[in-house]
Coordinates of C-alpha atoms and ligand atoms in Angstrom, one line a residue:
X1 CA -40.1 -8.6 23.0
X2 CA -38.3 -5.7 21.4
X3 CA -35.7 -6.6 18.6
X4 CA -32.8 -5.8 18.9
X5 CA -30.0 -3.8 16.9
X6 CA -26.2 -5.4 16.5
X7 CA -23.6 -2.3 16.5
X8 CA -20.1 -2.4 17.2
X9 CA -20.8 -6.1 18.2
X10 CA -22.9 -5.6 20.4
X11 CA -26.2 -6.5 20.9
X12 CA -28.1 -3.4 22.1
X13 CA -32.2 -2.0 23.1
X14 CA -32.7 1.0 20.6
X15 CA -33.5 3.9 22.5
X16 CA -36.2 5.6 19.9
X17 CA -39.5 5.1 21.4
X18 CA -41.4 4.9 17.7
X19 CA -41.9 1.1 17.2
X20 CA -43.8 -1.4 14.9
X21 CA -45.4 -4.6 15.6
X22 CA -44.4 -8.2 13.9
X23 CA -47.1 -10.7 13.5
X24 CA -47.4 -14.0 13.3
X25 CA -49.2 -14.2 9.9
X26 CA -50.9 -17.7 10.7
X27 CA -52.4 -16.6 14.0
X28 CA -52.6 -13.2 14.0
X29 CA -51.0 -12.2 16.9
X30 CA -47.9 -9.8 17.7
X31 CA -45.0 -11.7 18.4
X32 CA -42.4 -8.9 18.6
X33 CA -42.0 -5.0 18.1
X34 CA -39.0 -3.8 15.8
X35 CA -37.6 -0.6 16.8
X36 CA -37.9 2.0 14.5
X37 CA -34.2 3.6 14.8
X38 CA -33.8 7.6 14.8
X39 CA -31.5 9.4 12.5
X40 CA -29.2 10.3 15.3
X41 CA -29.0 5.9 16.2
X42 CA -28.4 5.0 12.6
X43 CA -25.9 7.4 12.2
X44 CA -24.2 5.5 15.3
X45 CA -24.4 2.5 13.2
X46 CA -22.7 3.7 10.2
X47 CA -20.3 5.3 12.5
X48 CA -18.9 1.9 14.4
X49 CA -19.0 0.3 10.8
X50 CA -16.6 2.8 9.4
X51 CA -14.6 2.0 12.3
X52 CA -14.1 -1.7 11.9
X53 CA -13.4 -1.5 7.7
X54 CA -9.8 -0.7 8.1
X55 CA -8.9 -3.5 9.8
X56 CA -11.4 -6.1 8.3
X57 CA -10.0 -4.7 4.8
X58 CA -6.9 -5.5 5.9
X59 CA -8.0 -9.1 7.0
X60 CA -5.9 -12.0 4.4
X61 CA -9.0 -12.9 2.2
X62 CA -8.4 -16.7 3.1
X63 CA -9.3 -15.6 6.2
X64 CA -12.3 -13.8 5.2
X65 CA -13.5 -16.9 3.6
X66 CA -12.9 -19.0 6.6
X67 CA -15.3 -16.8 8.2
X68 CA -17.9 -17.9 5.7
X69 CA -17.1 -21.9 5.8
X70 CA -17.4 -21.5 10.0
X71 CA -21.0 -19.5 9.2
X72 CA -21.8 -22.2 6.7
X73 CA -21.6 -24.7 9.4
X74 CA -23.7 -23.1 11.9
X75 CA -26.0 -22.4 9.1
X76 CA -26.5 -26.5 8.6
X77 CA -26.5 -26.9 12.4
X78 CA -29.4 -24.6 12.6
X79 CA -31.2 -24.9 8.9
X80 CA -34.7 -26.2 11.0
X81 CA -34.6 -23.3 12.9
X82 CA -34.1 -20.7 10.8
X83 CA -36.9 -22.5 8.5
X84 CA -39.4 -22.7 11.2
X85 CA -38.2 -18.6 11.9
X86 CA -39.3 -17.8 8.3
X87 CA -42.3 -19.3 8.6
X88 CA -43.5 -18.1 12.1
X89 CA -42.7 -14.7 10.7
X90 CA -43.9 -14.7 7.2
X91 CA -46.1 -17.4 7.1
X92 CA -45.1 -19.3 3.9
X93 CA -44.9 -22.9 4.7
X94 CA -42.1 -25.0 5.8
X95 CA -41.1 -26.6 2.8
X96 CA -40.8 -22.7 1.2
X97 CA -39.4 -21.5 4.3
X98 CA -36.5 -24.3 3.6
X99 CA -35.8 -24.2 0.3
X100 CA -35.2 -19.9 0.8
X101 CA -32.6 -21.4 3.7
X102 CA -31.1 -23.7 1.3
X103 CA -30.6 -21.2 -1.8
X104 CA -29.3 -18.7 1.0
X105 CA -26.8 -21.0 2.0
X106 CA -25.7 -21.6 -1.4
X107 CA -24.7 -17.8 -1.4
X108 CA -22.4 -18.5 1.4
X109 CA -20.5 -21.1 -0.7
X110 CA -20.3 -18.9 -3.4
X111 CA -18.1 -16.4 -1.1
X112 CA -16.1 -19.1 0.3
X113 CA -14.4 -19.1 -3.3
X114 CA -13.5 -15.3 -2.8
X115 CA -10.1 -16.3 -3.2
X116 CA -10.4 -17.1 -6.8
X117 CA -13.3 -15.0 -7.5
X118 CA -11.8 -12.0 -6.6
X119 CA -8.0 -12.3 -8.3
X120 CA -7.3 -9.3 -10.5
X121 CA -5.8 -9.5 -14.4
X122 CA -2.6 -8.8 -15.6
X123 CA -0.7 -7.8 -18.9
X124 CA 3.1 -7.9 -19.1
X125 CA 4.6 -5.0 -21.5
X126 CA 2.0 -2.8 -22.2
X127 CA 4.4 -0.7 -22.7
X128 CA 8.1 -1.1 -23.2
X129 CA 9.1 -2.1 -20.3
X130 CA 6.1 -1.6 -18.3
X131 CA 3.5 -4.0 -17.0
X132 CA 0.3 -3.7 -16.1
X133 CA -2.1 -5.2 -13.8
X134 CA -5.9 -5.0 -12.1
X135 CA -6.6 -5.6 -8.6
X136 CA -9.9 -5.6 -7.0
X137 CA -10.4 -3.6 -3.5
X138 CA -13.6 -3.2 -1.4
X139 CA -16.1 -0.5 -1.8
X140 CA -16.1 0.9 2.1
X141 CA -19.3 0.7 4.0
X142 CA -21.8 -1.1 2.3
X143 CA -25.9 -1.3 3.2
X144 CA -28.6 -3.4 3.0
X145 CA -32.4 -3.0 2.5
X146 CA -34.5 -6.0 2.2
X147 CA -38.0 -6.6 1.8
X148 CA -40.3 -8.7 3.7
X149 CA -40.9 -11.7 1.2
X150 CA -37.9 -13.7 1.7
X151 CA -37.0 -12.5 5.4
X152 CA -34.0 -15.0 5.0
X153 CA -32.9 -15.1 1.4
X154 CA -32.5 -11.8 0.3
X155 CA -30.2 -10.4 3.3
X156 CA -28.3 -13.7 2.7
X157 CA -27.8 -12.4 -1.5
X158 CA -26.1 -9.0 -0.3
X159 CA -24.0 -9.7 3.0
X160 CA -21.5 -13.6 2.3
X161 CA -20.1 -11.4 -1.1
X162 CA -19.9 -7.9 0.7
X163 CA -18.1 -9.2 3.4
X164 CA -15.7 -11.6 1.9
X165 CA -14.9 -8.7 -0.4
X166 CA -13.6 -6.9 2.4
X167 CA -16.3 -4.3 2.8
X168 CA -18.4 -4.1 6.3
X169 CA -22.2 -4.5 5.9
X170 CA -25.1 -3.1 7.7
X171 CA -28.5 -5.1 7.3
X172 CA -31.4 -3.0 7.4
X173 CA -33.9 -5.8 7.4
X174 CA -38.2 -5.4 6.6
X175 CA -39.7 -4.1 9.6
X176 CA -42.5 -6.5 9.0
X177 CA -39.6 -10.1 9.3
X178 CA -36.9 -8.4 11.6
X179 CA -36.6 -11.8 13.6
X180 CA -34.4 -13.7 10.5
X181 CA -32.1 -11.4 10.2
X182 CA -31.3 -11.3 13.6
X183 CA -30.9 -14.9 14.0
X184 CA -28.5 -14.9 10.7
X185 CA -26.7 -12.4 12.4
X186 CA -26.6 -14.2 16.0
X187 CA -24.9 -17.4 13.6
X188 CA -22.4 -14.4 12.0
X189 CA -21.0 -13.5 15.4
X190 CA -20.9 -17.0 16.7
X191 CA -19.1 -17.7 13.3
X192 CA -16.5 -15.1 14.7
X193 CA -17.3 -12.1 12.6
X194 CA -15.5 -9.3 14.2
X195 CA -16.8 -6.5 15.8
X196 CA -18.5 -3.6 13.8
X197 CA -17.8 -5.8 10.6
X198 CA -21.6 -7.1 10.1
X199 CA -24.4 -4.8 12.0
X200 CA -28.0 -4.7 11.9
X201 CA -30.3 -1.6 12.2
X202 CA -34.0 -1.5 12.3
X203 CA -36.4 1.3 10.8
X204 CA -38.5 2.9 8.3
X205 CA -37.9 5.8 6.3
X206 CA -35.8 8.5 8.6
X207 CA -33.7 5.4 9.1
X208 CA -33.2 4.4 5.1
X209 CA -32.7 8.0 4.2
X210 CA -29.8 8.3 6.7
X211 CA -28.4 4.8 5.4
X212 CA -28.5 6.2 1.8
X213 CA -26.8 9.6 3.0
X214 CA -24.6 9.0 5.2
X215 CA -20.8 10.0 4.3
X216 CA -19.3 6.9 5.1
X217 CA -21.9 4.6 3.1
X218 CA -20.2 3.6 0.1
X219 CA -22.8 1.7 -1.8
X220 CA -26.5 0.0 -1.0
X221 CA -28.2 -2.9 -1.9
X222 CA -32.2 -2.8 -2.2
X223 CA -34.6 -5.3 -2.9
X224 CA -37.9 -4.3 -2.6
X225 CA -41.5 -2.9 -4.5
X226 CA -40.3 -0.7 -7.7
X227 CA -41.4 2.6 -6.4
X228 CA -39.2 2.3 -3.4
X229 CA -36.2 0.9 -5.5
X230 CA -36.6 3.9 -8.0
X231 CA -35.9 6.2 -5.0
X232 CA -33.5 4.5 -3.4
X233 CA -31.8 4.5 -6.8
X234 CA -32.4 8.3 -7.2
X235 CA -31.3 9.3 -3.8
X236 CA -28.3 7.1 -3.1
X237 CA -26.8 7.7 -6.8
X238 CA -27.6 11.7 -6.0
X239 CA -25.6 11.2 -2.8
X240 CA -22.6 9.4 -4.2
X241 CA -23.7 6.0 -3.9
X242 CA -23.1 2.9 -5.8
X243 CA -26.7 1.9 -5.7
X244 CA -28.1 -1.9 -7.5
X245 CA -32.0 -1.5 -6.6
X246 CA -34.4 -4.3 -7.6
X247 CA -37.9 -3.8 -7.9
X248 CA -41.3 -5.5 -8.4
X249 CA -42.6 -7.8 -10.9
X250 CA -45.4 -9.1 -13.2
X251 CA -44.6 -12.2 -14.3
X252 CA -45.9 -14.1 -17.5
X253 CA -46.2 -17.7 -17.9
X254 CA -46.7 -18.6 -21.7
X255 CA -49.0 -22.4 -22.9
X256 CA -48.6 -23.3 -26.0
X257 CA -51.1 -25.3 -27.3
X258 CA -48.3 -28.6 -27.0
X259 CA -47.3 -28.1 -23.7
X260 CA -47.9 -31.3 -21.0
X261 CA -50.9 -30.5 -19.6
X262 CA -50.1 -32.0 -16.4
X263 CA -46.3 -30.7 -15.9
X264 CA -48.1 -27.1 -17.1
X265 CA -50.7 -26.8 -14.4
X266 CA -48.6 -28.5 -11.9
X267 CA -45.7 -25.6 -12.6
X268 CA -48.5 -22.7 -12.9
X269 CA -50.4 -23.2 -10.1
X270 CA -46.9 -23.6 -8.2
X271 CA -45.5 -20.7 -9.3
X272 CA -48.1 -18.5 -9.3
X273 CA -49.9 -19.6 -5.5
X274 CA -46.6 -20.6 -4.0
X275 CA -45.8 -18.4 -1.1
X276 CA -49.4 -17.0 -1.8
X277 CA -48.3 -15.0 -4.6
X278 CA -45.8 -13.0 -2.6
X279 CA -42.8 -14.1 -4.4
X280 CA -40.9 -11.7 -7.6
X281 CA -40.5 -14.8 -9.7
X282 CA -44.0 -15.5 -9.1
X283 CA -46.2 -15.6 -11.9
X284 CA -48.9 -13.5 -12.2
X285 CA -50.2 -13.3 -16.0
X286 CA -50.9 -17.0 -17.7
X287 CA -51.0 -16.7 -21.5
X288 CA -53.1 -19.3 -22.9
X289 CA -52.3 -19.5 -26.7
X290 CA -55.0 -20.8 -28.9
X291 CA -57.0 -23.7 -28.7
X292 CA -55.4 -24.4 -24.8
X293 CA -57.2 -22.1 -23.4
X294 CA -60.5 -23.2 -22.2
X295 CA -59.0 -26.9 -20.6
X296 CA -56.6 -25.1 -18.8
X297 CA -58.9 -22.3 -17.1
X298 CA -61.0 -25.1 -16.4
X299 CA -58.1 -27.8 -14.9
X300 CA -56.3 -24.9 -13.2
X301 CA -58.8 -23.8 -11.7
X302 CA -60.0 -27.5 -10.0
X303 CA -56.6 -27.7 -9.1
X304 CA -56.3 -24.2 -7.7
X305 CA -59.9 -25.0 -5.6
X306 CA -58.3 -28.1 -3.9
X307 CA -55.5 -26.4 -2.4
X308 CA -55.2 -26.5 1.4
X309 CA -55.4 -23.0 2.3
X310 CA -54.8 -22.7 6.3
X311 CA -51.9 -21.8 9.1
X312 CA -48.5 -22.9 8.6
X313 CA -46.7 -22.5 11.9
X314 CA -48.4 -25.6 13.4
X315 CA -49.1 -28.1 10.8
X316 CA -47.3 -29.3 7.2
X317 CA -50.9 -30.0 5.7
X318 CA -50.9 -26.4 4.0
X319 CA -50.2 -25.6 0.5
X320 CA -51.0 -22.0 0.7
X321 CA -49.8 -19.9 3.6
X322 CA -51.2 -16.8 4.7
X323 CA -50.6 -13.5 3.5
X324 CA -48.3 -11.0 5.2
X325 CA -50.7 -8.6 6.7
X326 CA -54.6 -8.2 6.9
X327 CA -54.4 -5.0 4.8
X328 CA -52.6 -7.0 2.5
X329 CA -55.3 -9.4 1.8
X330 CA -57.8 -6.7 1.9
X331 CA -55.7 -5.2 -1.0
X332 CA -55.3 -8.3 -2.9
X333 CA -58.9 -9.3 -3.0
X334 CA -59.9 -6.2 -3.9
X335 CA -58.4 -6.9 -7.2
X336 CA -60.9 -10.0 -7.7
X337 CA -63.5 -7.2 -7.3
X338 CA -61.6 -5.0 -9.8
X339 CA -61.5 -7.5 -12.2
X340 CA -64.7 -8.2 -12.6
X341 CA -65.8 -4.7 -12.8
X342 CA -64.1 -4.1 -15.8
X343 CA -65.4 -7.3 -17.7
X344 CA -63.1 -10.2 -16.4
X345 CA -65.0 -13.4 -15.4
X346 CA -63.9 -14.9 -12.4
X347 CA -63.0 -18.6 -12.6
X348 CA -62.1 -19.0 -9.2
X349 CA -62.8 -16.5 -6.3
X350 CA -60.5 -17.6 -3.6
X351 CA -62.5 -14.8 -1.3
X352 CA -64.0 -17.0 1.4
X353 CA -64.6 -17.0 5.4
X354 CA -61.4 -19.3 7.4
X355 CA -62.1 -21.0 10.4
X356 CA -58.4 -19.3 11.5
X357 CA -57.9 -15.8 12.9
X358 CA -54.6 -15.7 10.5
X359 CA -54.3 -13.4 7.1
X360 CA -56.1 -15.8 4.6
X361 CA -56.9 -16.0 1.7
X362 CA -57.9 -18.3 -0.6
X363 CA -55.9 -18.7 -4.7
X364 CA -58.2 -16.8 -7.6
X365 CA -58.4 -17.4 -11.1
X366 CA -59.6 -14.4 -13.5
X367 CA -60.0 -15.1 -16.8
X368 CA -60.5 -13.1 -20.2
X369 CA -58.5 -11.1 -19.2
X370 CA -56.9 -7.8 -21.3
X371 CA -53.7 -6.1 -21.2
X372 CA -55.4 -2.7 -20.3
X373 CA -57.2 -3.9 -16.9
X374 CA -55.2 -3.1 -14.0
X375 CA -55.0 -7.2 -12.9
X376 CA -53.1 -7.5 -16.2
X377 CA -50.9 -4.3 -15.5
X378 CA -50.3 -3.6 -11.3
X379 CA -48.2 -5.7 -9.6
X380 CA -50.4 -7.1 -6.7
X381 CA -48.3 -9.5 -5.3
X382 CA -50.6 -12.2 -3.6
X383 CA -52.6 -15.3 -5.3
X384 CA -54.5 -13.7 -7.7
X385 CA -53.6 -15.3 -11.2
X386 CA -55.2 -13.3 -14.4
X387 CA -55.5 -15.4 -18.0
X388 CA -55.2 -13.4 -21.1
X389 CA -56.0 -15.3 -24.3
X390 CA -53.7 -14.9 -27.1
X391 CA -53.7 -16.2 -30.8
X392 CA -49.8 -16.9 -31.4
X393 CA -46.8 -17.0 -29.5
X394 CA -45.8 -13.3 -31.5
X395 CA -49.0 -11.7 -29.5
X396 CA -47.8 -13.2 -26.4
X397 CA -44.2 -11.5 -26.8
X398 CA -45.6 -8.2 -27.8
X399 CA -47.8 -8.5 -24.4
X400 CA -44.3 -8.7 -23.0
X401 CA -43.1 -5.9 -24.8
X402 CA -45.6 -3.9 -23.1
X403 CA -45.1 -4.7 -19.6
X404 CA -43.1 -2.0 -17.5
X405 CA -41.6 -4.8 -15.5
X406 CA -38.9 -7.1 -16.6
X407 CA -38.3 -9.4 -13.9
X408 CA -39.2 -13.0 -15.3
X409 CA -41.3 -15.1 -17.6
X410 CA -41.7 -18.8 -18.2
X411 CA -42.8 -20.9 -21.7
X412 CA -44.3 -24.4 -21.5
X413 CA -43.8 -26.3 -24.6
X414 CA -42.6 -28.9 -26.6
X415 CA -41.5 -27.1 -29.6
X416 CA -37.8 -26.3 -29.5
X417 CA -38.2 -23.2 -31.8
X418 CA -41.0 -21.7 -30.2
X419 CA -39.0 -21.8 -27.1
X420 CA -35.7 -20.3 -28.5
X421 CA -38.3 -17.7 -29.8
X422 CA -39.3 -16.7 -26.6
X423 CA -35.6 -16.9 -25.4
X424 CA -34.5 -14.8 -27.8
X425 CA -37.5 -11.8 -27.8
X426 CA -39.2 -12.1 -24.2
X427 CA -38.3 -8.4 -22.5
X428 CA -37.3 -9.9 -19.5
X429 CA -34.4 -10.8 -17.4
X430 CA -35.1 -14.3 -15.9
X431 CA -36.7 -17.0 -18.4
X432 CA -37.9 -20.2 -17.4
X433 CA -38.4 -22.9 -20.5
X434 CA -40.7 -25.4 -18.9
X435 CA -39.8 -24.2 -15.6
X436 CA -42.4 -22.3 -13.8
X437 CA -40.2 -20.2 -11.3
X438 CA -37.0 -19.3 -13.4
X439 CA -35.3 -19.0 -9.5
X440 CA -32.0 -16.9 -9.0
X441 CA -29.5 -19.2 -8.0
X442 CA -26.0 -17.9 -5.9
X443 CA -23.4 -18.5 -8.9
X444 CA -25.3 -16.6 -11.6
X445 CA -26.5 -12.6 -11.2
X446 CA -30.7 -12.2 -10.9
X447 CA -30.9 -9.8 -13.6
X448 CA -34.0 -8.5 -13.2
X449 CA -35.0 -5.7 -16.4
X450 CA -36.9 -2.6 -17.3
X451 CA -38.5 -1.1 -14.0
X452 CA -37.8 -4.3 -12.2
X453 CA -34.5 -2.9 -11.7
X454 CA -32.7 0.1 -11.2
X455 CA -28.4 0.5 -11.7
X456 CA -26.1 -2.0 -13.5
X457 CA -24.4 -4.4 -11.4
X458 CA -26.7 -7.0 -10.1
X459 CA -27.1 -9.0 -6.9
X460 CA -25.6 -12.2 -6.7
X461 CA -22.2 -14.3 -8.9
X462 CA -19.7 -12.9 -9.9
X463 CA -21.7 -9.3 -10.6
X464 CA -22.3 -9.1 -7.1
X465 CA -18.5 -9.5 -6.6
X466 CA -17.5 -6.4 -9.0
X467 CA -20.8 -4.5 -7.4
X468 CA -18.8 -5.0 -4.0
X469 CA -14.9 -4.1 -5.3
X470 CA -13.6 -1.3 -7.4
X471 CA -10.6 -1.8 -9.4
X472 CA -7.2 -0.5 -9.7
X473 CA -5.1 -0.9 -12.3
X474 CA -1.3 -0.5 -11.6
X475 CA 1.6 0.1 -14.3
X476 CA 5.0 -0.6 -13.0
X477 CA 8.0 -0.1 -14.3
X478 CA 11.4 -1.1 -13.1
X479 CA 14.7 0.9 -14.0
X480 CA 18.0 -1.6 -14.6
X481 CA 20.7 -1.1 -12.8
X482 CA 23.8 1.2 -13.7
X483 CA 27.2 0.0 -14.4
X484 CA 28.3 1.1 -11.4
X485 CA 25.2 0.1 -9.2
X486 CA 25.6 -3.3 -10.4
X487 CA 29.1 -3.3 -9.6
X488 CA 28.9 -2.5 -6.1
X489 CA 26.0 -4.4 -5.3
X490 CA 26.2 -7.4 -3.9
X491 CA 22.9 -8.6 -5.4
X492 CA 24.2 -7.8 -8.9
X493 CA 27.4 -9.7 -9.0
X494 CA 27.2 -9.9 -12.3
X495 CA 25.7 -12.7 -13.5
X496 CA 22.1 -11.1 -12.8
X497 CA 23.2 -8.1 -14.9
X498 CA 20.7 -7.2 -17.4
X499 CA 21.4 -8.0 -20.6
Ligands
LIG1 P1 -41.1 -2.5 0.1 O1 -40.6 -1.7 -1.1 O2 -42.3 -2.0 0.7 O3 -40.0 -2.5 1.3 C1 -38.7 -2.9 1.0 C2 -37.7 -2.2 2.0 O4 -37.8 -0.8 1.8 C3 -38.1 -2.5 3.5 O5 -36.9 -2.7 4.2 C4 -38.8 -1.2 3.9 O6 -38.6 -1.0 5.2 C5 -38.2 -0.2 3.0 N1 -39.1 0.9 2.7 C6 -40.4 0.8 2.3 N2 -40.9 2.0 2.0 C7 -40.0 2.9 2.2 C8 -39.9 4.3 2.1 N3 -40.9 5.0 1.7 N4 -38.8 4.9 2.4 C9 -37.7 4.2 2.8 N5 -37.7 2.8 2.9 C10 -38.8 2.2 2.6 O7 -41.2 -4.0 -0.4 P2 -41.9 -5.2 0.5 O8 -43.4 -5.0 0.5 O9 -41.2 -5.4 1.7 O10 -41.6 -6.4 -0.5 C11 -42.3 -6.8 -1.6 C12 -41.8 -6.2 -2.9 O11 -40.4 -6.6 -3.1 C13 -42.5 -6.7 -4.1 O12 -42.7 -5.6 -4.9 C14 -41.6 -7.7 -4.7 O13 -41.7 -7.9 -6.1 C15 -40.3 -7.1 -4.4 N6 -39.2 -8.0 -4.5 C16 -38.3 -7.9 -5.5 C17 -37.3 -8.9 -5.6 C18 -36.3 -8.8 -6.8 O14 -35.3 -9.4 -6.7 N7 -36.6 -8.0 -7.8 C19 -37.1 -9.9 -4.7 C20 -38.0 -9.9 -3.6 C21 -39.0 -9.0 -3.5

């Protein structure tokens, strides 16, 4: 099966003959090719979405939301399918592959509130006589570029707000979890989204480029590694472009020495296995402080042993999916081998023959761990969780300060000052206090820090609505009528004269 692109509302074969294959991570086997789309077929894309702006800007925004409360229903009507969809593609389980549904809905509820969220401000006599107000407008042509960990999710972050701000949006999904996206887009057009007002495009980097340069792109969302997000930052801002680019991450997860010892490994091994690892939020540093640290290298690591590692597309048994690719899992255990070689002991080596042809690989534990071996410093996004010990919760900041990332970081404690500490110093953008996955939710921006993100306006609340609008601010003044204007007019008999 080829994948399809949506232009122009239509559904439509690509016609460049450079394609990549989709897997089904569990079994290994290609269940699709994505199109790879030219220069010359993106271009189209842009083209038909520029088309359809003037009228859809036009479009009463109660009406734009309506779209969204229609889309939310199909979205219910078909949640199972779109879960089972995540996970045939990705390979996280079910229950993962539902609750990324469910927060992606939430988005879509956000938007149906654009009435309110997107009323402007106003100041009577900011001058004498004049008065002054600010109204928000959409951007133009707005892009998306998502990555391939939350095939469902992350599109569903950028498009509900674009759209309901009155912008068009093309999806340029992950090659590697194209099928998602199409489905959420089948739902959008069923939902009645107008032609040319939501499209999809497929490619790699000839298509991304055009998306970024294009004349009539007005701004571009990317989520994705931090590499790629620094360039997409670079280029689109060089080219005119609004651009909000979130990268990578390497999260830290902070046990004090009073923290519930069965909550804390419960949320650790959760947060840092769930989804194998391939998650931003996930956690991939543990900082054991003081005395904690040799009872939980040894419980985490008995719990970590007895998860069920195995294929998720036929069976709920699983709690550890498999990974997105067999290079991948190539890459991430080579980071087991890594560790050791420069003096980490292993705890748990999750490196081990499957009785499954699908991309597994089992969760890893590496312990004594130091901030200047490359499991404590690269981001390598799969189930590979390092320990470092540390003395005091002011060591365990400072390893925070060093970190080039800023995404997230959780505490687990009991002690109320040691956790406003670490709310008040941690260099990151998304703290969890005894919560192991400090999730971005739809009403609240993911502000993601340091080279975890590149621009200013995040994705998502009411940032996402101002990344989606510019303002204008309007001062109006309005001359009284003459004598003799008001005398012959009908509408100033008089009475309505000013005084
Ligand atoms: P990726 O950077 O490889 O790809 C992301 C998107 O960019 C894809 O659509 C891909 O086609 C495109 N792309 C990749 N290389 C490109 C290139 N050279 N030129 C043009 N386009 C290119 O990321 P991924 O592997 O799909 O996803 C995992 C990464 O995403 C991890 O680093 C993870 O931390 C990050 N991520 C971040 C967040 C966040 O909110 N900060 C959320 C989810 C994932």
């Amino acid at each position: 099966m080829l994948v399809p692109i949506l232009t122009a509302g239509q559904w439509q074969a690509a016609r460049t003959d450079r394609v990549a294959d989709v897997f089904n991570p569990s079994t290994g086997q290609v269940i699709a090719q994505v199109p790879l789309c030219t220069v010359e077929e993106t271009s189209a894309v842009v083209e038909a979405a520029a088309a359809a702006l003037p009228k859809w800007s036009a479009t009463p925004v109660i009406e734009r939301a309506r779209l969204m409360f229609r889309y939310r229903e199909l979205l219910e009507k078909n949640f199972d399918e779109l879960a089972k969809l995540v996970t045939r593609e990705h390979g996280k389980t079910l229950a993962e592959s539902r609750a990324e549904v469910r927060r992606g809905i939430e988005v879509v509820e956000f938007a149906c509130g654009i009435p309110s969220l997107i009323m402007g401000q106003s100041l009577a006599d900011v001058a004498r006589e004049v008065d002054a107000d600010v109204s928000r407008h959409p951007v133009g042509v707005c892009v998306g570029i998502t990555p391939y960990n939350f095939p469902a999710m992350v599109p569903m972050w950028m498009y509900p707000i674009a759209l309901v701000c009155g912008n068009t949006f093309i999806l340029k999904p992950s090659e590697k979890v194209p099928l998602s996206a199409v489905r959420l887009a089948e739902l959008l057009v069923e939902a009645g989204c107008p032609a040319g007002v939501f499209s999809v495009v497929h490619g790699d980097a000839p298509c991304v480029e055009t998306l970024l340069t294009h004349p009539a792109v007005a701004a571009v969302s990317f989520v994705g590694s931090s590499p790629v997000a620094k360039w997409i930052y670079e280029r689109g801002t060089q080219a005119g472009k609004r651009v909000q680019a979130a990268g990578g991450a390497k999260n830290h997860f902070i046990i004090m020495p009073d923290a519930d010892p069965a909550a804390t490994i419960d949320a650790l091994s959760a947060s840092a296995f769930g989804c194998g690892g391939q998650r931003c939020m996930a956690t991939s540093v543990a900082v054991a402080i003081g005395s904690i640290g040799d009872p939980l290298v040894e419980q985490l690591s008995t719990h970590a042993a007895n998860l069920r590692v195995g294929p998720t597309d036929t069976t709920s048994d699983v709690d550890l999916g498999p990974l997105i690719r067999r290079e991948h899992v190539t890459r991430v255990a080579e980071y087991v081998e890594v560790a050791r070689q420069e003096g980490a002991t292993i705890a748990l080596d999750g490196r081990r023959k499957f009785d499954s042809p699908g991309f597994l690989l089992g969760p890893s534990v590496v312990d004594q761990v130091r901030p200047e071996m490359r499991v404590a410093r690269d981001e390598i996004f799969g189930p590979v969780l390092s320990v470092i010990r540390a003395a005091n919760l002011d060591e365990a900041l400072a390893l925070g300060k060093q970190c080039p990332f800023g995404n997230g970081a959780s505490i687990f404690t009991r002690d109320g000052y040691a956790a406003r500490q670490f709310k008040q110093h941690f260099n990151a953008g998304m703290l969890g206090i005894n919560v192991g996955v400090p999730a971005p939710m739809a009403w609240l921006p993911f502000t993601g820090w340091n080279g975890s993100f590149f621009g200013d306006l995040h994705v998502q609340g009411t940032e996402g609505v101002q990344f989606y609008t510019r303002q204008k601010v309007t001062l109006s003044r309005w001359f009284a009528p003459s004598a003799k204007q008001a005398s012959e007019d009908p509408l100033w008999s008089g009475k309505f004269k000013s005084s």
